[in-house]
Amino acid sequence: MIAFGFDNTYTRLPDRFYARLAPTPVANPALVRLNAPVARMLGLDPDALTGPEGAAVFAGNAVPADADPAALAYAGHQFGYFSPQLGDGRALLLGEIVGRDGVRRDVQLKGSGPTPFSRNGDGRAALGPVLREYLISEAMAGFGIPTTRSLAAVTTGEPVYRETALPGAVLTRVAASHIRVGTFQYFAARQDIEAVRLLADYTIGRHDPEAKGTADPYRAMLAGVVARQADLVAQWLLVGFIHGVMNTDNAAVSGETIDYGPCAFMDAYDPGTVFSSIDELGRYAYANQPGIAHWNVTRLAEALLPLLAPETDAAVEIAKEVLAGFGPRFEAAYLGGLRRKIGLATSEDGDGALIKDLLSRMKDNAADFTLTFRRLAAAASGPEGDAAVRSEFTDPAAYDGWASAWRSRLAREPGAPAARRAAMEAVNPAYIPRNHVVEEALQAAVSRQDYGPFEAMLAVVVRPFEERPGLERYATPPLPDQRVLQTFCGT
Ligand code: AMP
Ligand code: MG
């Protein structure tokens, strides 16, 4: 049996935090993909994991001796409505591994069979959504944005029934932890203050160790979560990412992007963009995400009130003070990121207005978000780069008007044009997982067992800033008839 070296702490919390159970074996495990760099990060030998033994573990057919599989309890607001009990309905925490870098991470099977939290679900996952999470989470890591990682994907040899029969699969996910805003809500809703405190102490140990020495550790922990969520959502906006299901059960206190469902990247810039078929009111539209992240951490603050101060009024005051930090933190991260996207290393008062002006012209002219910024990098070293940017605008003159203001601003920047261009290309990706190419790659895998397009796309998106010849297809926005208008959870 392969030694994983699990070192479990979450399952030492009281029994009411989880349900211990083994995964449900499947008919015929087959490894689709192993993520060798992630295996190495965990201190595991990728070669040992690529054989049948590895596939058996990743499918849940074999449980490593030091694993302690458990479905975690959590609650959550879904589209604004509170469910006091959700929990891992189709996932199991296998255990934790302290990686080569000294970081403790959860290893989780997703799609591993029914649990006491499954409600009416089958506890399973279909191959398409598993590959989708694999691809997009690894793309996110390629951008340098905090995210859960994908260690492995296996097919089960069993069908799962959604609208039709689909091939079943299991994703092995690696995360800084699986503590969600909804985990706190689960205990708060039961008025189990002791558990809220245990969970907060555990969170401090894992994510906010510096809070321990402060006068008010719980306040410091809340501030840590607020800052991480503000930074995360700013980074999403800077690459055009729309999570799609920002429910409080999908908000990790670690600040990692988690639970990739109907998420997608925007092609043409439009703040109102929504892809998810179930987000009928556009609650989780692109530009709503900062407001929603703030709403989510407010729910966390509510759950923590009993820990913040003995008197409710005083606790509410503390919560308000901490939550007030969200806006400025987000604005600084977002504006700072946009500054770098247009090549500004220094800051002036008018920068915000200059950037807003560009974004509003992009929206009015259906400019591709990714390509406009990428091509702007070339234009930063001279007007010979303008033609490529102009062509992104339905009315190219809309760019010219902005470009002259931009150039006057650039004239007050230090540094050589070549260095500016390189700095811009390091923050403006050439490649994003464009929906129409993602769908094509998943389609090939699911309907023809052809993993070639998936592998090819993965190799592109994990190095998104390095433009390489022959990959134009991945950089090009969809033609009108290729446009993907809706994405589905597929759960
Ligand atoms: P999600 O929308 O994937 O974040 O999941 C929301 C809730 O539904 C979580 O409690 C999941 O565990 C549960 N869930 C989603 N899909 C399934 C499934 N196929 N079987 C059982 N539970 C599920
Ligand atoms: Mg979820």
Tab-separated table of C-alpha atoms in Angstrom, residues 33 35 127-143 147-153 171 241 260 263 265 432-443 451-463 474:
chain	number	residue	atom	x	y	z
A	33	ARG	CA	-4.825	12.219	-14.924
A	35	ASN	CA	-0.952	16.064	-11.306
A	127	LEU	CA	-16.643	13.137	-15.726
A	128	GLY	CA	-17.375	16.495	-17.408
A	129	PRO	CA	-17.638	18.551	-14.197
A	130	VAL	CA	-14.638	16.696	-12.706
A	131	LEU	CA	-12.447	17.605	-15.663
A	132	ARG	CA	-13.842	21.114	-15.612
A	133	GLU	CA	-12.821	21.600	-11.972
A	134	TYR	CA	-9.421	20.055	-12.699
A	135	LEU	CA	-8.792	22.364	-15.644
A	136	ILE	CA	-10.060	25.594	-14.143
A	137	SER	CA	-8.480	25.124	-10.731
A	138	GLU	CA	-5.120	24.467	-12.357
A	139	ALA	CA	-5.584	27.513	-14.605
A	140	MET	CA	-6.300	29.546	-11.475
A	141	ALA	CA	-3.069	28.285	-9.923
A	142	GLY	CA	-1.324	29.271	-13.165
A	143	PHE	CA	-2.526	32.848	-12.691
A	147	THR	CA	-7.195	28.038	-5.214
A	148	THR	CA	-7.747	24.436	-4.296
A	149	ARG	CA	-5.676	22.157	-6.519
A	150	SER	CA	-6.417	18.968	-8.375
A	151	LEU	CA	-4.265	15.964	-7.592
A	152	ALA	CA	-6.005	13.325	-9.688
A	153	ALA	CA	-9.036	12.454	-11.780
A	171	LEU	CA	-11.709	14.198	-8.379
A	241	PHE	CA	-13.484	35.175	-13.585
A	260	TYR	CA	-15.795	25.103	-9.197
A	263	CYS	CA	-17.811	29.074	-13.232
A	265	PHE	CA	-14.264	33.459	-17.724
A	432	ILE	CA	-7.611	31.940	-20.236
A	433	PRO	CA	-9.759	28.802	-20.278
A	434	ARG	CA	-12.224	30.180	-22.794
A	435	ASN	CA	-15.640	28.593	-22.443
A	436	HIS	CA	-16.011	27.466	-26.011
A	437	VAL	CA	-12.654	25.662	-25.931
A	438	VAL	CA	-13.360	24.201	-22.472
A	439	GLU	CA	-16.672	22.781	-23.688
A	440	GLU	CA	-14.975	21.289	-26.744
A	441	ALA	CA	-12.281	19.626	-24.630
A	442	LEU	CA	-14.784	18.172	-22.145
A	443	GLN	CA	-17.041	17.015	-24.935
A	451	TYR	CA	-8.434	13.236	-23.619
A	452	GLY	CA	-6.139	14.897	-26.163
A	453	PRO	CA	-7.976	18.245	-26.261
A	454	PHE	CA	-8.197	18.318	-22.442
A	455	GLU	CA	-4.464	17.627	-22.075
A	456	ALA	CA	-3.576	20.171	-24.733
A	457	MET	CA	-5.686	22.856	-23.137
A	458	LEU	CA	-4.352	22.114	-19.670
A	459	ALA	CA	-0.781	22.554	-20.931
A	460	VAL	CA	-1.757	25.973	-22.312
A	461	VAL	CA	-3.625	27.388	-19.339
A	462	VAL	CA	-1.149	26.415	-16.640
A	463	ARG	CA	1.335	28.837	-18.237
A	474	TYR	CA	-6.651	29.319	-27.324
